[in-house]
Each structure stands twice: as C-alpha cells, then as structure tokens.
PDB file of C-alpha atoms in Angstrom:
ATOM      1  CA  MET A   2     -43.068   2.733  17.109  1.00  0.00           C
ATOM      2  CA  GLU A   3     -40.485   0.012  17.688  1.00  0.00           C
ATOM      3  CA  VAL A   4     -37.874  -0.731  15.027  1.00  0.00           C
ATOM      4  CA  VAL A   5     -36.532  -4.282  15.051  1.00  0.00           C
ATOM      5  CA  ILE A   6     -33.549  -5.289  12.925  1.00  0.00           C
ATOM      6  CA  LYS A   7     -32.890  -8.957  12.200  1.00  0.00           C
ATOM      7  CA  LEU A   8     -29.442 -10.318  11.424  1.00  0.00           C
ATOM      8  CA  GLY A   9     -29.576 -14.049  10.805  1.00  0.00           C
ATOM      9  CA  GLN A  10     -31.256 -15.554  13.853  1.00  0.00           C
ATOM     10  CA  GLU A  11     -30.625 -12.501  16.026  1.00  0.00           C
ATOM     11  CA  SER A  12     -33.031  -9.590  16.525  1.00  0.00           C
ATOM     12  CA  PHE A  13     -32.004  -6.108  17.678  1.00  0.00           C
ATOM     13  CA  VAL A  14     -34.228  -3.260  18.808  1.00  0.00           C
ATOM     14  CA  LEU A  15     -33.157   0.143  17.525  1.00  0.00           C
ATOM     15  CA  GLU A  16     -32.918   2.674  20.365  1.00  0.00           C
ATOM     16  CA  ARG A  17     -33.769   5.780  18.367  1.00  0.00           C
ATOM     17  CA  GLU A  18     -33.032   8.140  21.242  1.00  0.00           C
ATOM     18  CA  LYS A  19     -29.437   6.871  21.319  1.00  0.00           C
ATOM     19  CA  VAL A  20     -28.652   7.299  17.629  1.00  0.00           C
ATOM     20  CA  VAL A  21     -25.219   8.884  17.125  1.00  0.00           C
ATOM     21  CA  ASP A  22     -24.489  11.312  14.294  1.00  0.00           C
ATOM     22  CA  LEU A  23     -20.954  10.626  13.057  1.00  0.00           C
ATOM     23  CA  SER A  24     -20.820  13.402  10.495  1.00  0.00           C
ATOM     24  CA  ILE A  25     -18.850  16.644  10.503  1.00  0.00           C
ATOM     25  CA  ALA A  26     -21.112  19.350   9.132  1.00  0.00           C
ATOM     26  CA  VAL A  27     -19.924  21.995   6.696  1.00  0.00           C
ATOM     27  CA  ASN A  28     -20.074  25.073   8.917  1.00  0.00           C
ATOM     28  CA  THR A  29     -19.927  28.848   8.718  1.00  0.00           C
ATOM     29  CA  ASN A  30     -17.278  29.279  11.404  1.00  0.00           C
ATOM     30  CA  SER A  31     -14.200  31.307  10.606  1.00  0.00           C
ATOM     31  CA  ARG A  32     -12.115  28.241  11.490  1.00  0.00           C
ATOM     32  CA  GLN A  33     -13.116  25.046   9.722  1.00  0.00           C
ATOM     33  CA  LEU A  34     -11.864  21.553   9.091  1.00  0.00           C
ATOM     34  CA  SER A  35      -8.965  21.692   6.627  1.00  0.00           C
ATOM     35  CA  ALA A  36      -7.612  18.990   4.332  1.00  0.00           C
ATOM     36  CA  PHE A  37      -5.639  18.839   1.079  1.00  0.00           C
ATOM     37  CA  HIS A  38      -5.099  22.621   1.143  1.00  0.00           C
ATOM     38  CA  LEU A  39      -8.645  23.125  -0.118  1.00  0.00           C
ATOM     39  CA  PRO A  40     -10.290  26.494   0.617  1.00  0.00           C
ATOM     40  CA  SER A  41     -12.817  26.819   3.421  1.00  0.00           C
ATOM     41  CA  ALA A  42     -16.507  26.602   2.628  1.00  0.00           C
ATOM     42  CA  SER A  43     -18.220  29.928   2.073  1.00  0.00           C
ATOM     43  CA  PHE A  44     -21.808  31.055   2.580  1.00  0.00           C
ATOM     44  CA  GLU A  45     -22.801  34.268   0.823  1.00  0.00           C
ATOM     45  CA  PRO A  46     -26.256  35.851   0.496  1.00  0.00           C
ATOM     46  CA  PHE A  47     -27.515  35.688  -3.072  1.00  0.00           C
ATOM     47  CA  LYS A  48     -27.640  39.081  -4.749  1.00  0.00           C
ATOM     48  CA  ALA A  49     -29.731  40.163  -7.746  1.00  0.00           C
ATOM     49  CA  GLY A  50     -30.192  43.842  -8.374  1.00  0.00           C
ATOM     50  CA  SER A  51     -31.370  45.409  -5.116  1.00  0.00           C
ATOM     51  CA  PHE A  52     -32.204  42.007  -3.589  1.00  0.00           C
ATOM     52  CA  VAL A  53     -29.820  40.629  -0.979  1.00  0.00           C
ATOM     53  CA  GLY A  54     -30.898  37.247   0.392  1.00  0.00           C
ATOM     54  CA  ASP A  55     -30.299  37.981   4.061  1.00  0.00           C
ATOM     55  CA  THR A  56     -33.066  38.817   6.539  1.00  0.00           C
ATOM     56  CA  ARG A  57     -30.508  40.749   8.580  1.00  0.00           C
ATOM     57  CA  GLN A  58     -30.208  43.093   5.620  1.00  0.00           C
ATOM     58  CA  GLY A  59     -33.924  43.575   5.177  1.00  0.00           C
ATOM     59  CA  ALA A  60     -34.859  40.656   2.924  1.00  0.00           C
ATOM     60  CA  GLY A  61     -37.938  38.565   3.624  1.00  0.00           C
ATOM     61  CA  VAL A  62     -35.987  35.324   3.267  1.00  0.00           C
ATOM     62  CA  ASN A  63     -32.489  33.940   3.665  1.00  0.00           C
ATOM     63  CA  CYS A  64     -31.106  32.703   0.354  1.00  0.00           C
ATOM     64  CA  GLU A  65     -27.435  31.760   0.309  1.00  0.00           C
ATOM     65  CA  THR A  66     -24.941  30.613  -2.283  1.00  0.00           C
ATOM     66  CA  VAL A  67     -22.829  27.877  -0.728  1.00  0.00           C
ATOM     67  CA  THR A  68     -19.395  27.048  -2.127  1.00  0.00           C
ATOM     68  CA  PHE A  69     -17.550  24.053  -0.719  1.00  0.00           C
ATOM     69  CA  CYS A  70     -15.410  21.049  -1.608  1.00  0.00           C
ATOM     70  CA  PRO A  71     -16.566  17.869   0.141  1.00  0.00           C
ATOM     71  CA  HIS A  72     -13.053  16.380   0.219  1.00  0.00           C
ATOM     72  CA  GLY A  73     -11.734  19.122   2.450  1.00  0.00           C
ATOM     73  CA  ASN A  74     -14.656  20.732   4.250  1.00  0.00           C
ATOM     74  CA  GLY A  75     -16.464  17.941   6.117  1.00  0.00           C
ATOM     75  CA  THR A  76     -17.958  14.494   5.903  1.00  0.00           C
ATOM     76  CA  HIS A  77     -18.194  13.139   2.389  1.00  0.00           C
ATOM     77  CA  THR A  78     -18.908   9.872   0.618  1.00  0.00           C
ATOM     78  CA  GLU A  79     -16.821   8.384  -2.173  1.00  0.00           C
ATOM     79  CA  CYS A  80     -17.468   5.558  -4.588  1.00  0.00           C
ATOM     80  CA  VAL A  81     -15.228   4.191  -7.314  1.00  0.00           C
ATOM     81  CA  GLY A  82     -16.221   7.191  -9.442  1.00  0.00           C
ATOM     82  CA  HIS A  83     -13.696   9.140  -7.381  1.00  0.00           C
ATOM     83  CA  ILE A  84     -10.861   7.596  -9.414  1.00  0.00           C
ATOM     84  CA  THR A  85     -12.442   6.610 -12.744  1.00  0.00           C
ATOM     85  CA  LYS A  86     -12.648   8.536 -15.992  1.00  0.00           C
ATOM     86  CA  LYS A  87     -16.255   7.439 -16.241  1.00  0.00           C
ATOM     87  CA  ARG A  88     -18.503   9.459 -13.945  1.00  0.00           C
ATOM     88  CA  ILE A  89     -20.087   7.074 -11.423  1.00  0.00           C
ATOM     89  CA  SER A  90     -22.251   8.555  -8.685  1.00  0.00           C
ATOM     90  CA  VAL A  91     -22.857   7.352  -5.140  1.00  0.00           C
ATOM     91  CA  LEU A  92     -26.567   7.201  -6.000  1.00  0.00           C
ATOM     92  CA  LYS A  93     -25.794   4.783  -8.820  1.00  0.00           C
ATOM     93  CA  VAL A  94     -23.560   2.763  -6.503  1.00  0.00           C
ATOM     94  CA  LEU A  95     -26.345   2.327  -3.970  1.00  0.00           C
ATOM     95  CA  ASN A  96     -28.731   1.418  -6.795  1.00  0.00           C
ATOM     96  CA  GLY A  97     -31.817   1.567  -4.621  1.00  0.00           C
ATOM     97  CA  SER A  98     -30.338  -0.582  -1.861  1.00  0.00           C
ATOM     98  CA  SER A  99     -30.870   0.135   1.799  1.00  0.00           C
ATOM     99  CA  THR A 100     -28.684   2.789   3.396  1.00  0.00           C
ATOM    100  CA  LEU A 101     -29.027   1.134   6.794  1.00  0.00           C
ATOM    101  CA  PHE A 102     -25.920  -1.032   7.056  1.00  0.00           C
ATOM    102  CA  PRO A 103     -25.023  -3.531   9.793  1.00  0.00           C
ATOM    103  CA  SER A 104     -21.657  -2.141  10.892  1.00  0.00           C
ATOM    104  CA  LEU A 105     -18.649  -3.133  12.950  1.00  0.00           C
ATOM    105  CA  LEU A 106     -16.776  -0.515  14.983  1.00  0.00           C
ATOM    106  CA  LEU A 107     -13.013  -1.016  15.265  1.00  0.00           C
ATOM    107  CA  SER A 108     -10.890   1.262  17.452  1.00  0.00           C
ATOM    108  CA  VAL A 109      -7.325   1.422  16.173  1.00  0.00           C
ATOM    109  CA  ILE A 110      -4.142   3.088  17.400  1.00  0.00           C
ATOM    110  CA  PRO A 111      -2.067   4.218  14.383  1.00  0.00           C
ATOM    111  CA  GLN A 112       1.512   2.951  14.284  1.00  0.00           C
ATOM    112  CA  PRO A 113       4.694   4.043  12.492  1.00  0.00           C
ATOM    113  CA  ILE A 114       4.865   2.474   9.072  1.00  0.00           C
ATOM    114  CA  SER A 115       8.379   1.213   9.833  1.00  0.00           C
ATOM    115  CA  SER A 116       7.020  -1.103  12.548  1.00  0.00           C
ATOM    116  CA  SER A 117       3.742  -2.017  10.857  1.00  0.00           C
ATOM    117  CA  GLY A 118       5.013  -4.865   8.706  1.00  0.00           C
ATOM    118  CA  ASP A 119       3.299  -3.275   5.690  1.00  0.00           C
ATOM    119  CA  ASP A 120       4.670  -1.243   2.827  1.00  0.00           C
ATOM    120  CA  TYR A 121       3.434   1.738   0.833  1.00  0.00           C
ATOM    121  CA  ASP A 122       4.884   2.208  -2.615  1.00  0.00           C
ATOM    122  CA  THR A 123       5.450   5.967  -2.595  1.00  0.00           C
ATOM    123  CA  PRO A 124       8.157   8.057  -0.900  1.00  0.00           C
ATOM    124  CA  HIS A 125       7.486   8.372   2.836  1.00  0.00           C
ATOM    125  CA  SER A 126       9.326   8.690   6.128  1.00  0.00           C
ATOM    126  CA  ASN A 127       9.554   5.765   8.533  1.00  0.00           C
ATOM    127  CA  ASP A 128       7.747   7.578  11.334  1.00  0.00           C
ATOM    128  CA  GLU A 129       4.579   8.327   9.359  1.00  0.00           C
ATOM    129  CA  LEU A 130       1.523   6.808  11.046  1.00  0.00           C
ATOM    130  CA  VAL A 131      -0.626   4.209   9.329  1.00  0.00           C
ATOM    131  CA  ILE A 132      -3.584   1.910   9.853  1.00  0.00           C
ATOM    132  CA  SER A 133      -1.969  -1.412   8.977  1.00  0.00           C
ATOM    133  CA  LEU A 134      -3.232  -4.922   8.347  1.00  0.00           C
ATOM    134  CA  SER A 135      -1.968  -6.032  11.769  1.00  0.00           C
ATOM    135  CA  SER A 136      -3.670  -3.134  13.580  1.00  0.00           C
ATOM    136  CA  ILE A 137      -6.996  -3.959  11.903  1.00  0.00           C
ATOM    137  CA  LYS A 138      -6.634  -7.655  12.713  1.00  0.00           C
ATOM    138  CA  ASN A 139      -5.604  -6.968  16.318  1.00  0.00           C
ATOM    139  CA  SER A 140      -8.576  -4.675  16.864  1.00  0.00           C
ATOM    140  CA  LEU A 141     -10.940  -7.230  15.356  1.00  0.00           C
ATOM    141  CA  GLU A 142      -9.517 -10.064  17.462  1.00  0.00           C
ATOM    142  CA  LYS A 143      -9.835  -7.972  20.628  1.00  0.00           C
ATOM    143  CA  LEU A 144     -13.449  -7.145  19.785  1.00  0.00           C
ATOM    144  CA  LEU A 145     -14.288 -10.814  19.234  1.00  0.00           C
ATOM    145  CA  ARG A 146     -12.613 -11.863  22.504  1.00  0.00           C
ATOM    146  CA  GLU A 147     -14.492  -9.284  24.538  1.00  0.00           C
ATOM    147  CA  ASN A 148     -17.920  -9.686  22.937  1.00  0.00           C
ATOM    148  CA  ASP A 149     -19.499 -13.114  22.768  1.00  0.00           C
ATOM    149  CA  GLY A 150     -21.752 -13.678  19.807  1.00  0.00           C
ATOM    150  CA  ILE A 151     -20.228 -11.146  17.420  1.00  0.00           C
ATOM    151  CA  SER A 152     -18.358 -13.786  15.422  1.00  0.00           C
ATOM    152  CA  SER A 153     -21.646 -15.364  14.323  1.00  0.00           C
ATOM    153  CA  LEU A 154     -22.796 -11.980  12.998  1.00  0.00           C
ATOM    154  CA  LEU A 155     -19.688 -11.142  10.957  1.00  0.00           C
ATOM    155  CA  LYS A 156     -21.150 -12.590   7.765  1.00  0.00           C
ATOM    156  CA  HIS A 157     -23.962 -10.029   7.968  1.00  0.00           C
ATOM    157  CA  ILE A 158     -21.663  -7.023   8.371  1.00  0.00           C
ATOM    158  CA  LYS A 159     -21.795  -4.637   5.412  1.00  0.00           C
ATOM    159  CA  ALA A 160     -19.736  -1.764   6.815  1.00  0.00           C
ATOM    160  CA  VAL A 161     -16.700  -1.241   9.032  1.00  0.00           C
ATOM    161  CA  ILE A 162     -16.178   1.953  11.022  1.00  0.00           C
ATOM    162  CA  VAL A 163     -12.517   2.572  11.841  1.00  0.00           C
ATOM    163  CA  ARG A 164     -12.054   4.971  14.746  1.00  0.00           C
ATOM    164  CA  THR A 165      -8.497   6.168  15.310  1.00  0.00           C
ATOM    165  CA  LEU A 166      -7.262   6.729  18.849  1.00  0.00           C
ATOM    166  CA  PRO A 167      -6.789   8.996  20.683  1.00  0.00           C
ATOM    167  CA  ASN A 168     -10.155  10.482  19.791  1.00  0.00           C
ATOM    168  CA  GLU A 169      -9.544  14.095  20.706  1.00  0.00           C
ATOM    169  CA  GLU A 170     -12.077  16.909  20.410  1.00  0.00           C
ATOM    170  CA  GLU A 171      -9.871  18.819  17.969  1.00  0.00           C
ATOM    171  CA  LYS A 172      -9.856  15.860  15.600  1.00  0.00           C
ATOM    172  CA  LYS A 173     -13.618  15.567  15.636  1.00  0.00           C
ATOM    173  CA  ARG A 174     -14.412  19.101  14.558  1.00  0.00           C
ATOM    174  CA  LEU A 175     -11.604  21.401  13.508  1.00  0.00           C
ATOM    175  CA  ALA A 176      -8.611  19.245  12.626  1.00  0.00           C
ATOM    176  CA  GLN A 177      -6.056  20.988  10.413  1.00  0.00           C
ATOM    177  CA  TYR A 178      -4.808  18.168   8.211  1.00  0.00           C
ATOM    178  CA  SER A 179      -3.430  20.186   5.295  1.00  0.00           C
ATOM    179  CA  GLY A 180       0.336  19.771   5.051  1.00  0.00           C
ATOM    180  CA  ASN A 181       0.517  17.797   8.300  1.00  0.00           C
ATOM    181  CA  GLN A 182       0.611  14.294   6.821  1.00  0.00           C
ATOM    182  CA  PRO A 183      -2.387  12.678   8.544  1.00  0.00           C
ATOM    183  CA  THR A 184      -2.608   8.963   9.274  1.00  0.00           C
ATOM    184  CA  PHE A 185      -3.441   6.795   6.266  1.00  0.00           C
ATOM    185  CA  PHE A 186      -4.221   3.141   5.505  1.00  0.00           C
ATOM    186  CA  THR A 187      -1.875   0.627   3.948  1.00  0.00           C
ATOM    187  CA  PRO A 188      -3.152  -1.216   0.867  1.00  0.00           C
ATOM    188  CA  LYS A 189      -2.956  -4.517   2.766  1.00  0.00           C
ATOM    189  CA  ALA A 190      -5.370  -3.143   5.375  1.00  0.00           C
ATOM    190  CA  THR A 191      -8.021  -1.982   2.903  1.00  0.00           C
ATOM    191  CA  LYS A 192      -7.630  -5.151   0.842  1.00  0.00           C
ATOM    192  CA  PHE A 193      -8.298  -7.240   3.955  1.00  0.00           C
ATOM    193  CA  LEU A 194     -11.449  -5.260   4.740  1.00  0.00           C
ATOM    194  CA  SER A 195     -12.708  -5.667   1.188  1.00  0.00           C
ATOM    195  CA  GLU A 196     -11.705  -9.229   0.379  1.00  0.00           C
ATOM    196  CA  GLU A 197     -11.581 -10.996   3.739  1.00  0.00           C
ATOM    197  CA  LEU A 198     -14.288  -9.228   5.735  1.00  0.00           C
ATOM    198  CA  LYS A 199     -16.164  -8.554   2.485  1.00  0.00           C
ATOM    199  CA  VAL A 200     -17.500  -5.186   3.601  1.00  0.00           C
ATOM    200  CA  ASP A 201     -19.053  -2.836   1.064  1.00  0.00           C
ATOM    201  CA  HIS A 202     -18.662   0.378   3.041  1.00  0.00           C
ATOM    202  CA  LEU A 203     -15.644   1.717   4.907  1.00  0.00           C
ATOM    203  CA  LEU A 204     -16.173   4.632   7.297  1.00  0.00           C
ATOM    204  CA  VAL A 205     -13.076   6.490   8.461  1.00  0.00           C
ATOM    205  CA  ASP A 206     -12.317   9.532  10.610  1.00  0.00           C
ATOM    206  CA  LEU A 207      -9.400  10.594   8.415  1.00  0.00           C
ATOM    207  CA  PRO A 208      -9.360  12.874   5.360  1.00  0.00           C
ATOM    208  CA  SER A 209      -8.387   9.945   3.129  1.00  0.00           C
ATOM    209  CA  VAL A 210      -7.437   6.284   3.228  1.00  0.00           C
ATOM    210  CA  ASP A 211      -4.308   7.194   1.253  1.00  0.00           C
ATOM    211  CA  ARG A 212      -1.285   9.347   1.989  1.00  0.00           C
ATOM    212  CA  GLU A 213      -1.807  13.090   1.544  1.00  0.00           C
ATOM    213  CA  SER A 214       0.797  13.168  -1.241  1.00  0.00           C
ATOM    214  CA  ASP A 215       0.979   9.792  -2.944  1.00  0.00           C
ATOM    215  CA  GLU A 216       1.986  10.601  -6.541  1.00  0.00           C
ATOM    216  CA  GLY A 217      -1.604   9.974  -7.581  1.00  0.00           C
ATOM    217  CA  LYS A 218      -1.305   6.225  -7.028  1.00  0.00           C
ATOM    218  CA  LEU A 219      -4.248   5.900  -4.586  1.00  0.00           C
ATOM    219  CA  LEU A 220      -3.038   2.469  -3.540  1.00  0.00           C
ATOM    220  CA  ALA A 221      -5.382   1.957  -0.599  1.00  0.00           C
ATOM    221  CA  HIS A 222      -8.393   3.191  -2.584  1.00  0.00           C
ATOM    222  CA  LYS A 223      -7.634   0.764  -5.390  1.00  0.00           C
ATOM    223  CA  ALA A 224      -7.013  -2.135  -3.025  1.00  0.00           C
ATOM    224  CA  PHE A 225     -10.428  -1.652  -1.421  1.00  0.00           C
ATOM    225  CA  TRP A 226     -12.222  -1.360  -4.749  1.00  0.00           C
ATOM    226  CA  ARG A 227     -10.004  -4.063  -6.343  1.00  0.00           C
ATOM    227  CA  PHE A 228      -9.477  -1.554  -9.103  1.00  0.00           C
ATOM    228  CA  GLU A 229      -6.932  -2.136 -11.877  1.00  0.00           C
ATOM    229  CA  SER A 230      -7.996   0.245 -14.635  1.00  0.00           C
ATOM    230  CA  ASP A 231     -11.015   1.996 -16.061  1.00  0.00           C
ATOM    231  CA  GLU A 232     -11.343  -0.923 -18.436  1.00  0.00           C
ATOM    232  CA  GLY A 233     -11.189  -3.493 -15.652  1.00  0.00           C
ATOM    233  CA  LYS A 234     -13.955  -4.787 -13.423  1.00  0.00           C
ATOM    234  CA  LEU A 235     -15.347  -2.086 -11.154  1.00  0.00           C
ATOM    235  CA  LEU A 236     -16.748  -3.010  -7.767  1.00  0.00           C
ATOM    236  CA  ALA A 237     -18.934   0.062  -7.862  1.00  0.00           C
ATOM    237  CA  HIS A 238     -21.069  -1.022  -4.918  1.00  0.00           C
ATOM    238  CA  LYS A 239     -18.302  -0.223  -2.467  1.00  0.00           C
ATOM    239  CA  ALA A 240     -18.054   3.210  -0.904  1.00  0.00           C
ATOM    240  CA  PHE A 241     -15.981   5.253   1.556  1.00  0.00           C
ATOM    241  CA  TRP A 242     -17.583   7.493   4.147  1.00  0.00           C
ATOM    242  CA  ARG A 243     -15.596  10.172   5.952  1.00  0.00           C
ATOM    243  CA  PHE A 244     -16.955  10.720   9.450  1.00  0.00           C
ATOM    244  CA  GLU A 245     -16.210  12.076  12.877  1.00  0.00           C
ATOM    245  CA  SER A 246     -16.304   9.789  15.871  1.00  0.00           C
ATOM    246  CA  ASP A 247     -17.159  10.366  19.484  1.00  0.00           C
ATOM    247  CA  GLU A 248     -15.291   8.255  22.023  1.00  0.00           C
ATOM    248  CA  GLY A 249     -17.888   9.069  24.647  1.00  0.00           C
ATOM    249  CA  LYS A 250     -20.829   7.947  22.562  1.00  0.00           C
ATOM    250  CA  LEU A 251     -19.697   4.969  20.522  1.00  0.00           C
TER     251      LEU A 251
END
C-alpha cells in the first residue's frame, strides 16, 4: 500500500520503512530520564491475596501497576489545560482532527541569554542557554536557503520540531535535567512560532519551553498559547510535544 500526502500542489510519498520514532519511552531501567526533581517511574507487580502478577513468580500473567509522572519521566504532550484552572484534555484539543501533521524540522544551537537579544522576566544568570527569536529565525532562513521549494509549503505547516544541538546520545535517553537548568525558550521565540509561523504544535527535545524555576510565570507557554487568563480567549488547539531527536536519522 502506498501512502501519498498532498500539500497544496505538491504530493509526497510516505516511506513507511523510514519512519522515525521521536519519543522517549517510560522505561524500567534503574537510571531514567530526570526532570523537575520528579521521582522515577516504577513498575510493580499487582498483588491481591496470594496472587502476584509476575510470571517469574509463578503467575500465569504479568499484571503491573505503573506509577509515573509524564512531565519528568519521558515524552509527554501538553495543551493549554496544563496551565488553566479548567481541565482541558489533549483529546479535547485535537477534537477529532488528524494527528498527522505537516512539520518543519529546525536545528538550533542554544545561546547565552545575554547575547540573544531577548529577555526573560524572572531571575536568571547571563550565561543560561536559551532558544531565542534570532536562533529560530536564523535556523529557518538557513533551511529555506538550502532547500528550494520549502517556502511555498510553509503555509501548510502545522507543527515545528526544534532539535537542539549538539544532539548527544545522553540527551536522547537518560538526560539528568533536574537542578541543572536546562535550555529553555524565550517568550519572543514561542510567540513567533505561534503568531508568525502559525503552527499549532511545537515539538521540543527539552523538558520544558520555560525555565526550570520561573516563579510560576510560564512566560513561553503563555506566549505560544496567547494566554492571558483563565477568563481570556484560549487557543486550545495548540499543543506541546516533548520528544527525543536523532541526529543520524532526521
């Protein structure tokens, strides 16, 4: 079976054997991805009376109780419900729409906030690394220069994948972000992606688009969702996706 995707006047054949999984799975390893000081995921056999849900302990089936927090244990998806008092689910955000999104991959080298030209309205040191408006624009301009025809497809793009460089193996699987102030986005960068590129989905290989400790302001989140308050207009169709990237595959 051949899958053909049409964007405007262009047609693309999906090479199913070359599909790349960008997710970081929640795993049972003793060492796991760590972010926001959240505990590691745990997998325990369910117990009820004499029953222990583990075939290695004599049961006929494996039946585990899994405890995990998506924000610190692996790939997760966020919608505006992440910051609202009203509970809004990703399922509601998608509202039956396709989950196959035309996407643009941007490779970005984080830069010190002091030289980025952007600001971030919470206490921070000048050498903290950010994804700034200029770094997003520079990556986009480079992509357009090196790839004829992409500019005509930009209006069809629904998602942007931001891959930070260098793309080391440790980052992809077992990065220890907790307490180490990982790279974050400036509000100007996420606002540009939302308002200028008009993307609905932002995929990142960082634990958050905001600073690890940001006084609860969530400036980059709010800039992307154009969020002012729970009573204001919610662009609930926009979502974040946390992913891992593979320099050798993408």
